[in-house]
Amino acid sequence: MSRIVCHKMNSDGTMKCSSPKSTGNSTNTKPSMKTLRQLQQDLNKQMESLQKEMQNGKRQGKELSEALAKMAAQQEAIRRAMQELKEQMTKEGNLKNSAFIQQMIEDMEKTEKELYNKNLTYETIKRQKQIEVRMLESEKAEQQQEIDDIRKSETAKNDYKSNLIKNFQYNVIKNNNIESMNRGNLNFNFYYRKKIQEYFNNISYENN
């Protein structure tokens, strides 16, 4: 499964993403939860730093508004990538993780609204930390799923090889048995031909 990898935020708050070349024809792409969590972690640190500056009166007016708007745009970009991830999981039938991600998406949207309304509080920071923890849990689940998929793939390959070996061994035994039977028939025919020949030879000898 190929992925869209989001490396960093641009200056306007949008994410810079790239799609690695894949060797197959797979069209299933999705952002990496690990990358999104790292982006969320960076954003949370910025928000904590800004909140402290606000409390100390270091950020005010236009400068504060621009900083909050930029962070809101960054959160929106992460949320949209999370939405894409959720949709891909739904298509793959991973409904449990899909529902788990939906809760994070809703919390991110709350944060966006608060930031656009210039409202950065302790509750906002607390929510952001909870989002980050959930993203880490989802990342671990994603990694475990990848490990399980690899194991299943390897098991299927091993089963296929084992069946090939068993079929090969069966055919070898079968062919050997057929050859043995053929040899037995030849020996059997040769024995009776010899006896018949001896019989005629004896008849010829008695007549003479």
mmCIF file of N, CA and C in Angstrom, residues 74-207:
data_model
loop_
_atom_site.group_PDB
_atom_site.id
_atom_site.type_symbol
_atom_site.label_atom_id
_atom_site.label_comp_id
_atom_site.label_asym_id
_atom_site.label_seq_id
_atom_site.Cartn_x
_atom_site.Cartn_y
_atom_site.Cartn_z
ATOM 1 N N GLN A 74 -3.149 25.558 9.824
ATOM 2 C CA GLN A 74 -2.361 24.339 9.982
ATOM 3 C C GLN A 74 -3.215 23.204 10.539
ATOM 4 N N GLN A 75 -4.039 23.519 11.538
ATOM 5 C CA GLN A 75 -4.916 22.499 12.102
ATOM 6 C C GLN A 75 -5.912 22.008 11.075
ATOM 7 N N GLU A 76 -6.408 22.920 10.258
ATOM 8 C CA GLU A 76 -7.347 22.535 9.202
ATOM 9 C C GLU A 76 -6.691 21.593 8.199
ATOM 10 N N ALA A 77 -5.443 21.867 7.843
ATOM 11 C CA ALA A 77 -4.720 21.013 6.891
ATOM 12 C C ALA A 77 -4.539 19.606 7.450
ATOM 13 N N ILE A 78 -4.186 19.521 8.721
ATOM 14 C CA ILE A 78 -4.035 18.206 9.358
ATOM 15 C C ILE A 78 -5.380 17.492 9.405
ATOM 16 N N ARG A 79 -6.425 18.237 9.742
ATOM 17 C CA ARG A 79 -7.766 17.640 9.822
ATOM 18 C C ARG A 79 -8.202 17.082 8.472
ATOM 19 N N ARG A 80 -7.941 17.816 7.408
ATOM 20 C CA ARG A 80 -8.323 17.349 6.074
ATOM 21 C C ARG A 80 -7.563 16.071 5.703
ATOM 22 N N ALA A 81 -6.287 16.009 6.076
ATOM 23 C CA ALA A 81 -5.497 14.799 5.827
ATOM 24 C C ALA A 81 -6.036 13.626 6.646
ATOM 25 N N MET A 82 -6.468 13.943 7.875
ATOM 26 C CA MET A 82 -7.070 12.906 8.722
ATOM 27 C C MET A 82 -8.381 12.408 8.112
ATOM 28 N N GLN A 83 -9.126 13.315 7.529
ATOM 29 C CA GLN A 83 -10.375 12.951 6.873
ATOM 30 C C GLN A 83 -10.105 12.000 5.705
ATOM 31 N N GLU A 84 -9.052 12.289 4.964
ATOM 32 C CA GLU A 84 -8.662 11.425 3.842
ATOM 33 C C GLU A 84 -8.273 10.035 4.348
ATOM 34 N N LEU A 85 -7.534 10.016 5.454
ATOM 35 C CA LEU A 85 -7.124 8.753 6.063
ATOM 36 C C LEU A 85 -8.339 7.952 6.513
ATOM 37 N N LYS A 86 -9.295 8.635 7.131
ATOM 38 C CA LYS A 86 -10.519 7.984 7.604
ATOM 39 C C LYS A 86 -11.307 7.375 6.439
ATOM 40 N N GLU A 87 -11.434 8.118 5.352
ATOM 41 C CA GLU A 87 -12.174 7.628 4.188
ATOM 42 C C GLU A 87 -11.512 6.391 3.594
ATOM 43 N N GLN A 88 -10.174 6.401 3.565
ATOM 44 C CA GLN A 88 -9.453 5.246 3.034
ATOM 45 C C GLN A 88 -9.655 4.019 3.929
ATOM 46 N N MET A 89 -9.641 4.242 5.248
ATOM 47 C CA MET A 89 -9.859 3.134 6.188
ATOM 48 C C MET A 89 -11.263 2.568 6.040
ATOM 49 N N THR A 90 -12.235 3.452 5.820
ATOM 50 C CA THR A 90 -13.610 3.005 5.631
ATOM 51 C C THR A 90 -13.716 2.122 4.393
ATOM 52 N N LYS A 91 -13.045 2.515 3.318
ATOM 53 C CA LYS A 91 -13.044 1.716 2.082
ATOM 54 C C LYS A 91 -12.421 0.349 2.316
ATOM 55 N N GLU A 92 -11.410 0.303 3.183
ATOM 56 C CA GLU A 92 -10.714 -0.952 3.471
ATOM 57 C C GLU A 92 -11.454 -1.800 4.488
ATOM 58 N N GLY A 93 -12.568 -1.275 5.029
ATOM 59 C CA GLY A 93 -13.356 -2.029 5.990
ATOM 60 C C GLY A 93 -12.868 -1.905 7.422
ATOM 61 N N ASN A 94 -11.941 -0.976 7.655
ATOM 62 C CA ASN A 94 -11.409 -0.765 9.003
ATOM 63 C C ASN A 94 -12.290 0.241 9.732
ATOM 64 N N LEU A 95 -13.496 -0.182 10.101
ATOM 65 C CA LEU A 95 -14.496 0.728 10.652
ATOM 66 C C LEU A 95 -14.164 1.160 12.077
ATOM 67 N N LYS A 96 -13.497 0.294 12.833
ATOM 68 C CA LYS A 96 -13.174 0.614 14.220
ATOM 69 C C LYS A 96 -12.234 1.813 14.289
ATOM 70 N N ASN A 97 -11.121 1.767 13.550
ATOM 71 C CA ASN A 97 -10.177 2.881 13.537
ATOM 72 C C ASN A 97 -10.771 4.106 12.861
ATOM 73 N N SER A 98 -11.659 3.869 11.894
ATOM 74 C CA SER A 98 -12.313 4.974 11.203
ATOM 75 C C SER A 98 -13.144 5.800 12.186
ATOM 76 N N ALA A 99 -13.886 5.123 13.063
ATOM 77 C CA ALA A 99 -14.703 5.819 14.069
ATOM 78 C C ALA A 99 -13.821 6.529 15.088
ATOM 79 N N PHE A 100 -12.692 5.916 15.410
ATOM 80 C CA PHE A 100 -11.746 6.495 16.365
ATOM 81 C C PHE A 100 -11.174 7.801 15.808
ATOM 82 N N ILE A 101 -10.857 7.798 14.528
ATOM 83 C CA ILE A 101 -10.306 8.988 13.880
ATOM 84 C C ILE A 101 -11.360 10.085 13.763
ATOM 85 N N GLN A 102 -12.616 9.700 13.573
ATOM 86 C CA GLN A 102 -13.687 10.684 13.450
ATOM 87 C C GLN A 102 -13.763 11.575 14.686
ATOM 88 N N GLN A 103 -13.556 10.992 15.864
ATOM 89 C CA GLN A 103 -13.576 11.776 17.101
ATOM 90 C C GLN A 103 -12.447 12.804 17.112
ATOM 91 N N MET A 104 -11.286 12.410 16.624
ATOM 92 C CA MET A 104 -10.157 13.343 16.551
ATOM 93 C C MET A 104 -10.450 14.473 15.569
ATOM 94 N N ILE A 105 -11.071 14.134 14.461
ATOM 95 C CA ILE A 105 -11.423 15.135 13.455
ATOM 96 C C ILE A 105 -12.364 16.183 14.049
ATOM 97 N N GLU A 106 -13.345 15.732 14.800
ATOM 98 C CA GLU A 106 -14.297 16.658 15.420
ATOM 99 C C GLU A 106 -13.609 17.565 16.440
ATOM 100 N N ASP A 107 -12.684 17.009 17.205
ATOM 101 C CA ASP A 107 -11.945 17.824 18.175
ATOM 102 C C ASP A 107 -11.053 18.848 17.473
ATOM 103 N N MET A 108 -10.454 18.448 16.366
ATOM 104 C CA MET A 108 -9.620 19.375 15.604
ATOM 105 C C MET A 108 -10.447 20.541 15.073
ATOM 106 N N GLU A 109 -11.656 20.225 14.643
ATOM 107 C CA GLU A 109 -12.530 21.272 14.114
ATOM 108 C C GLU A 109 -12.900 22.281 15.197
ATOM 109 N N LYS A 110 -13.092 21.780 16.423
ATOM 110 C CA LYS A 110 -13.372 22.690 17.546
ATOM 111 C C LYS A 110 -12.197 23.640 17.758
ATOM 112 N N THR A 111 -10.994 23.084 17.674
ATOM 113 C CA THR A 111 -9.798 23.913 17.864
ATOM 114 C C THR A 111 -9.690 24.970 16.779
ATOM 115 N N GLU A 112 -9.977 24.605 15.557
ATOM 116 C CA GLU A 112 -9.926 25.566 14.443
ATOM 117 C C GLU A 112 -10.842 26.756 14.721
ATOM 118 N N LYS A 113 -12.055 26.468 15.128
ATOM 119 C CA LYS A 113 -13.028 27.541 15.383
ATOM 120 C C LYS A 113 -12.552 28.461 16.496
ATOM 121 N N GLU A 114 -12.004 27.853 17.548
ATOM 122 C CA GLU A 114 -11.514 28.664 18.659
ATOM 123 C C GLU A 114 -10.358 29.560 18.227
ATOM 124 N N LEU A 115 -9.467 29.016 17.414
ATOM 125 C CA LEU A 115 -8.321 29.809 16.965
ATOM 126 C C LEU A 115 -8.762 30.957 16.054
ATOM 127 N N TYR A 116 -9.697 30.661 15.148
ATOM 128 C CA TYR A 116 -10.207 31.719 14.270
ATOM 129 C C TYR A 116 -10.932 32.801 15.069
ATOM 130 N N ASN A 117 -11.503 32.396 16.206
ATOM 131 C CA ASN A 117 -12.185 33.357 17.086
ATOM 132 C C ASN A 117 -11.238 33.968 18.108
ATOM 133 N N LYS A 118 -9.930 33.727 17.919
ATOM 134 C CA LYS A 118 -8.882 34.286 18.798
ATOM 135 C C LYS A 118 -9.062 33.839 20.248
ATOM 136 N N ASN A 119 -9.422 32.578 20.379
ATOM 137 C CA ASN A 119 -9.696 32.034 21.708
ATOM 138 C C ASN A 119 -8.770 30.838 21.953
ATOM 139 N N LEU A 120 -7.622 31.075 22.531
ATOM 140 C CA LEU A 120 -6.652 30.028 22.837
ATOM 141 C C LEU A 120 -6.551 29.896 24.362
ATOM 142 N N THR A 121 -7.193 28.859 24.910
ATOM 143 C CA THR A 121 -7.285 28.700 26.363
ATOM 144 C C THR A 121 -6.592 27.412 26.820
ATOM 145 N N TYR A 122 -6.623 27.245 28.144
ATOM 146 C CA TYR A 122 -6.071 26.021 28.736
ATOM 147 C C TYR A 122 -6.845 24.807 28.237
ATOM 148 N N GLU A 123 -8.165 24.931 28.083
ATOM 149 C CA GLU A 123 -8.996 23.836 27.589
ATOM 150 C C GLU A 123 -8.609 23.448 26.163
ATOM 151 N N THR A 124 -8.251 24.463 25.373
ATOM 152 C CA THR A 124 -7.811 24.195 23.996
ATOM 153 C C THR A 124 -6.538 23.361 24.006
ATOM 154 N N ILE A 125 -5.570 23.761 24.829
ATOM 155 C CA ILE A 125 -4.297 23.040 24.920
ATOM 156 C C ILE A 125 -4.522 21.621 25.423
ATOM 157 N N LYS A 126 -5.405 21.477 26.411
ATOM 158 C CA LYS A 126 -5.722 20.155 26.959
ATOM 159 C C LYS A 126 -6.306 19.248 25.881
ATOM 160 N N ARG A 127 -7.216 19.801 25.080
ATOM 161 C CA ARG A 127 -7.812 19.032 23.984
ATOM 162 C C ARG A 127 -6.753 18.611 22.969
ATOM 163 N N GLN A 128 -5.837 19.520 22.677
ATOM 164 C CA GLN A 128 -4.785 19.221 21.703
ATOM 165 C C GLN A 128 -3.905 18.063 22.181
ATOM 166 N N LYS A 129 -3.613 18.039 23.461
ATOM 167 C CA LYS A 129 -2.802 16.949 24.011
ATOM 168 C C LYS A 129 -3.542 15.618 23.914
ATOM 169 N N GLN A 130 -4.855 15.656 24.135
ATOM 170 C CA GLN A 130 -5.663 14.442 24.019
ATOM 171 C C GLN A 130 -5.685 13.949 22.569
ATOM 172 N N ILE A 131 -5.764 14.880 21.641
ATOM 173 C CA ILE A 131 -5.725 14.525 20.223
ATOM 174 C C ILE A 131 -4.402 13.833 19.891
ATOM 175 N N GLU A 132 -3.315 14.391 20.401
ATOM 176 C CA GLU A 132 -1.991 13.828 20.133
ATOM 177 C C GLU A 132 -1.859 12.411 20.698
ATOM 178 N N VAL A 133 -2.393 12.199 21.893
ATOM 179 C CA VAL A 133 -2.353 10.863 22.513
ATOM 180 C C VAL A 133 -3.153 9.871 21.661
ATOM 181 N N ARG A 134 -4.316 10.291 21.207
ATOM 182 C CA ARG A 134 -5.147 9.413 20.374
ATOM 183 C C ARG A 134 -4.453 9.100 19.043
ATOM 184 N N MET A 135 -3.777 10.091 18.498
ATOM 185 C CA MET A 135 -3.059 9.874 17.249
ATOM 186 C C MET A 135 -1.928 8.860 17.434
ATOM 187 N N LEU A 136 -1.275 8.924 18.583
ATOM 188 C CA LEU A 136 -0.208 7.965 18.884
ATOM 189 C C LEU A 136 -0.789 6.555 18.990
ATOM 190 N N GLU A 137 -1.935 6.436 19.638
ATOM 191 C CA GLU A 137 -2.598 5.132 19.758
ATOM 192 C C GLU A 137 -2.981 4.601 18.383
ATOM 193 N N SER A 138 -3.497 5.493 17.544
ATOM 194 C CA SER A 138 -3.895 5.097 16.202
ATOM 195 C C SER A 138 -2.675 4.713 15.364
ATOM 196 N N GLU A 139 -1.577 5.436 15.576
ATOM 197 C CA GLU A 139 -0.330 5.123 14.866
ATOM 198 C C GLU A 139 0.155 3.711 15.217
ATOM 199 N N LYS A 140 0.102 3.374 16.511
ATOM 200 C CA LYS A 140 0.516 2.037 16.951
ATOM 201 C C LYS A 140 -0.387 0.965 16.355
ATOM 202 N N ALA A 141 -1.689 1.262 16.305
ATOM 203 C CA ALA A 141 -2.639 0.318 15.713
ATOM 204 C C ALA A 141 -2.348 0.133 14.224
ATOM 205 N N GLU A 142 -1.997 1.222 13.548
ATOM 206 C CA GLU A 142 -1.667 1.170 12.130
ATOM 207 C C GLU A 142 -0.415 0.320 11.903
ATOM 208 N N GLN A 143 0.587 0.514 12.753
ATOM 209 C CA GLN A 143 1.824 -0.258 12.647
ATOM 210 C C GLN A 143 1.566 -1.744 12.898
ATOM 211 N N GLN A 144 0.719 -2.045 13.895
ATOM 212 C CA GLN A 144 0.393 -3.440 14.198
ATOM 213 C C GLN A 144 -0.353 -4.077 13.039
ATOM 214 N N GLN A 145 -1.221 -3.297 12.398
ATOM 215 C CA GLN A 145 -1.969 -3.804 11.254
ATOM 216 C C GLN A 145 -1.022 -4.137 10.106
ATOM 217 N N GLU A 146 -0.020 -3.288 9.899
ATOM 218 C CA GLU A 146 0.971 -3.535 8.851
ATOM 219 C C GLU A 146 1.750 -4.814 9.144
ATOM 220 N N ILE A 147 2.120 -5.004 10.424
ATOM 221 C CA ILE A 147 2.843 -6.218 10.819
ATOM 222 C C ILE A 147 1.972 -7.451 10.577
ATOM 223 N N ASP A 148 0.689 -7.348 10.953
ATOM 224 C CA ASP A 148 -0.237 -8.469 10.755
ATOM 225 C C ASP A 148 -0.406 -8.778 9.276
ATOM 226 N N ASP A 149 -0.474 -7.745 8.444
ATOM 227 C CA ASP A 149 -0.625 -7.944 7.001
ATOM 228 C C ASP A 149 0.598 -8.653 6.422
ATOM 229 N N ILE A 150 1.787 -8.247 6.905
ATOM 230 C CA ILE A 150 3.028 -8.879 6.438
ATOM 231 C C ILE A 150 3.054 -10.347 6.844
ATOM 232 N N ARG A 151 2.655 -10.621 8.090
ATOM 233 C CA ARG A 151 2.625 -12.003 8.577
ATOM 234 C C ARG A 151 1.663 -12.851 7.758
ATOM 235 N N LYS A 152 0.482 -12.296 7.477
ATOM 236 C CA LYS A 152 -0.499 -13.030 6.687
ATOM 237 C C LYS A 152 0.041 -13.315 5.288
ATOM 238 N N SER A 153 0.710 -12.315 4.725
ATOM 239 C CA SER A 153 1.285 -12.481 3.391
ATOM 240 C C SER A 153 2.356 -13.567 3.391
ATOM 241 N N GLU A 154 3.228 -13.535 4.424
ATOM 242 C CA GLU A 154 4.293 -14.538 4.525
ATOM 243 C C GLU A 154 3.708 -15.925 4.753
ATOM 244 N N THR A 155 2.648 -15.997 5.578
ATOM 245 C CA THR A 155 2.002 -17.282 5.839
ATOM 246 C C THR A 155 1.406 -17.855 4.562
ATOM 247 N N ALA A 156 0.772 -16.975 3.779
ATOM 248 C CA ALA A 156 0.181 -17.418 2.512
ATOM 249 C C ALA A 156 1.259 -17.921 1.557
ATOM 250 N N LYS A 157 2.399 -17.207 1.522
ATOM 251 C CA LYS A 157 3.507 -17.632 0.655
ATOM 252 C C LYS A 157 4.054 -18.981 1.099
ATOM 253 N N ASN A 158 4.231 -19.123 2.433
ATOM 254 C CA ASN A 158 4.761 -20.377 2.962
ATOM 255 C C ASN A 158 3.813 -21.544 2.705
ATOM 256 N N ASP A 159 2.497 -21.284 2.856
ATOM 257 C CA ASP A 159 1.503 -22.324 2.583
ATOM 258 C C ASP A 159 1.552 -22.742 1.113
ATOM 259 N N TYR A 160 1.723 -21.737 0.247
ATOM 260 C CA TYR A 160 1.790 -22.017 -1.191
ATOM 261 C C TYR A 160 3.014 -22.877 -1.512
ATOM 262 N N LYS A 161 4.173 -22.496 -0.913
ATOM 263 C CA LYS A 161 5.395 -23.268 -1.139
ATOM 264 C C LYS A 161 5.254 -24.678 -0.585
ATOM 265 N N SER A 162 4.637 -24.779 0.604
ATOM 266 C CA SER A 162 4.454 -26.094 1.225
ATOM 267 C C SER A 162 3.583 -26.984 0.360
ATOM 268 N N ASN A 163 2.521 -26.410 -0.205
ATOM 269 C CA ASN A 163 1.648 -27.189 -1.083
ATOM 270 C C ASN A 163 2.376 -27.636 -2.345
ATOM 271 N N LEU A 164 3.231 -26.752 -2.878
ATOM 272 C CA LEU A 164 4.008 -27.117 -4.057
ATOM 273 C C LEU A 164 4.926 -28.297 -3.755
ATOM 274 N N ILE A 165 5.583 -28.227 -2.577
ATOM 275 C CA ILE A 165 6.505 -29.301 -2.185
ATOM 276 C C ILE A 165 5.746 -30.611 -1.995
ATOM 277 N N LYS A 166 4.575 -30.535 -1.313
ATOM 278 C CA LYS A 166 3.777 -31.734 -1.086
ATOM 279 C C LYS A 166 3.310 -32.340 -2.403
ATOM 280 N N ASN A 167 2.872 -31.476 -3.324
ATOM 281 C CA ASN A 167 2.431 -31.972 -4.633
ATOM 282 C C ASN A 167 3.577 -32.610 -5.402
ATOM 283 N N PHE A 168 4.754 -31.987 -5.294
ATOM 284 C CA PHE A 168 5.932 -32.523 -5.968
ATOM 285 C C PHE A 168 6.299 -33.895 -5.398
ATOM 286 N N GLN A 169 6.298 -33.987 -4.047
ATOM 287 C CA GLN A 169 6.630 -35.248 -3.396
ATOM 288 C C GLN A 169 5.613 -36.330 -3.760
ATOM 289 N N TYR A 170 4.349 -35.952 -3.802
ATOM 290 C CA TYR A 170 3.292 -36.904 -4.156
ATOM 291 C C TYR A 170 3.491 -37.430 -5.567
ATOM 292 N N ASN A 171 3.797 -36.516 -6.499
ATOM 293 C CA ASN A 171 4.004 -36.916 -7.885
ATOM 294 C C ASN A 171 5.217 -37.817 -8.037
ATOM 295 N N VAL A 172 6.284 -37.510 -7.254
ATOM 296 C CA VAL A 172 7.490 -38.338 -7.314
ATOM 297 C C VAL A 172 7.172 -39.750 -6.841
ATOM 298 N N ILE A 173 6.464 -39.858 -5.698
ATOM 299 C CA ILE A 173 6.100 -41.173 -5.159
ATOM 300 C C ILE A 173 5.194 -41.920 -6.129
ATOM 301 N N LYS A 174 4.236 -41.171 -6.685
ATOM 302 C CA LYS A 174 3.300 -41.781 -7.627
ATOM 303 C C LYS A 174 4.034 -42.325 -8.854
ATOM 304 N N ASN A 175 4.949 -41.535 -9.401
ATOM 305 C CA ASN A 175 5.701 -41.953 -10.577
ATOM 306 C C ASN A 175 6.606 -43.143 -10.267
ATOM 307 N N ASN A 176 7.204 -43.101 -9.056
ATOM 308 C CA ASN A 176 8.065 -44.218 -8.654
ATOM 309 C C ASN A 176 7.264 -45.515 -8.548
ATOM 310 N N ASN A 177 6.048 -45.409 -8.003
ATOM 311 C CA ASN A 177 5.202 -46.592 -7.879
ATOM 312 C C ASN A 177 4.816 -47.142 -9.246
ATOM 313 N N ILE A 178 4.516 -46.193 -10.160
ATOM 314 C CA ILE A 178 4.157 -46.632 -11.523
ATOM 315 C C ILE A 178 5.342 -47.326 -12.188
ATOM 316 N N GLU A 179 6.540 -46.749 -12.015
ATOM 317 C CA GLU A 179 7.733 -47.355 -12.599
ATOM 318 C C GLU A 179 7.997 -48.733 -12.003
ATOM 319 N N SER A 180 7.775 -48.838 -10.677
ATOM 320 C CA SER A 180 7.987 -50.126 -10.007
ATOM 321 C C SER A 180 7.011 -51.176 -10.539
ATOM 322 N N MET A 181 5.752 -50.744 -10.745
ATOM 323 C CA MET A 181 4.757 -51.669 -11.276
ATOM 324 C C MET A 181 5.117 -52.098 -12.691
ATOM 325 N N ASN A 182 5.596 -51.130 -13.478
ATOM 326 C CA ASN A 182 5.983 -51.457 -14.853
ATOM 327 C C ASN A 182 7.141 -52.452 -14.867
ATOM 328 N N ARG A 183 8.106 -52.220 -13.976
ATOM 329 C CA ARG A 183 9.239 -53.138 -13.892
ATOM 330 C C ARG A 183 8.762 -54.525 -13.462
ATOM 331 N N GLY A 184 7.811 -54.524 -12.508
ATOM 332 C CA GLY A 184 7.270 -55.798 -12.036
ATOM 333 C C GLY A 184 6.582 -56.555 -13.155
ATOM 334 N N ASN A 185 5.838 -55.829 -13.993
ATOM 335 C CA ASN A 185 5.162 -56.470 -15.127
ATOM 336 C C ASN A 185 6.160 -57.043 -16.116
ATOM 337 N N LEU A 186 7.227 -56.267 -16.354
ATOM 338 C CA LEU A 186 8.266 -56.758 -17.275
ATOM 339 C C LEU A 186 8.919 -58.017 -16.742
ATOM 340 N N ASN A 187 9.229 -58.000 -15.416
ATOM 341 C CA ASN A 187 9.846 -59.180 -14.806
ATOM 342 C C ASN A 187 8.885 -60.373 -14.845
ATOM 343 N N PHE A 188 7.593 -60.069 -14.607
ATOM 344 C CA PHE A 188 6.578 -61.103 -14.624
ATOM 345 C C PHE A 188 6.475 -61.745 -16.017
ATOM 346 N N ASN A 189 6.407 -60.923 -17.049
ATOM 347 C CA ASN A 189 6.308 -61.410 -18.424
ATOM 348 C C ASN A 189 7.558 -62.189 -18.836
ATOM 349 N N PHE A 190 8.693 -61.661 -18.396
ATOM 350 C CA PHE A 190 9.956 -62.334 -18.741
ATOM 351 C C PHE A 190 10.014 -63.731 -18.119
ATOM 352 N N TYR A 191 9.517 -63.868 -16.882
ATOM 353 C CA TYR A 191 9.527 -65.143 -16.165
ATOM 354 C C TYR A 191 8.698 -66.186 -16.914
ATOM 355 N N TYR A 192 7.486 -65.766 -17.338
ATOM 356 C CA TYR A 192 6.626 -66.735 -18.011
ATOM 357 C C TYR A 192 7.104 -67.046 -19.425
ATOM 358 N N ARG A 193 7.689 -66.062 -20.085
ATOM 359 C CA ARG A 193 8.261 -66.353 -21.404
ATOM 360 C C ARG A 193 9.377 -67.404 -21.294
ATOM 361 N N LYS A 194 10.157 -67.258 -20.197
ATOM 362 C CA LYS A 194 11.256 -68.203 -19.979
ATOM 363 C C LYS A 194 10.715 -69.607 -19.709
ATOM 364 N N LYS A 195 9.657 -69.695 -18.899
ATOM 365 C CA LYS A 195 9.066 -70.985 -18.586
ATOM 366 C C LYS A 195 8.476 -71.639 -19.840
ATOM 367 N N ILE A 196 7.817 -70.826 -20.652
ATOM 368 C CA ILE A 196 7.220 -71.346 -21.889
ATOM 369 C C ILE A 196 8.311 -71.878 -22.820
ATOM 370 N N GLN A 197 9.401 -71.106 -22.891
ATOM 371 C CA GLN A 197 10.504 -71.522 -23.746
ATOM 372 C C GLN A 197 11.119 -72.833 -23.256
ATOM 373 N N GLU A 198 11.242 -72.933 -21.923
ATOM 374 C CA GLU A 198 11.771 -74.179 -21.353
ATOM 375 C C GLU A 198 10.840 -75.362 -21.658
ATOM 376 N N TYR A 199 9.560 -75.105 -21.622
ATOM 377 C CA TYR A 199 8.569 -76.143 -21.884
ATOM 378 C C TYR A 199 8.704 -76.672 -23.320
ATOM 379 N N PHE A 200 8.798 -75.754 -24.276
ATOM 380 C CA PHE A 200 8.941 -76.167 -25.673
ATOM 381 C C PHE A 200 10.280 -76.863 -25.922
ATOM 382 N N ASN A 201 11.290 -76.386 -25.227
ATOM 383 C CA ASN A 201 12.601 -77.025 -25.373
ATOM 384 C C ASN A 201 12.544 -78.468 -24.870
ATOM 385 N N ASN A 202 11.835 -78.686 -23.774
ATOM 386 C CA ASN A 202 11.706 -80.032 -23.217
ATOM 387 C C ASN A 202 10.923 -80.946 -24.157
ATOM 388 N N ILE A 203 9.883 -80.380 -24.773
ATOM 389 C CA ILE A 203 9.081 -81.156 -25.723
ATOM 390 C C ILE A 203 9.948 -81.571 -26.903
ATOM 391 N N SER A 204 10.725 -80.625 -27.415
ATOM 392 C CA SER A 204 11.590 -80.902 -28.553
ATOM 393 C C SER A 204 12.596 -81.986 -28.202
ATOM 394 N N TYR A 205 13.128 -81.949 -27.018
ATOM 395 C CA TYR A 205 14.140 -82.914 -26.581
ATOM 396 C C TYR A 205 13.541 -84.316 -26.475
ATOM 397 N N GLU A 206 12.283 -84.422 -25.919
ATOM 398 C CA GLU A 206 11.631 -85.711 -25.774
ATOM 399 C C GLU A 206 11.299 -86.319 -27.125
ATOM 400 N N ASN A 207 10.909 -85.487 -28.082
ATOM 401 C CA ASN A 207 10.554 -85.989 -29.419
ATOM 402 C C ASN A 207 11.780 -86.530 -30.131
#
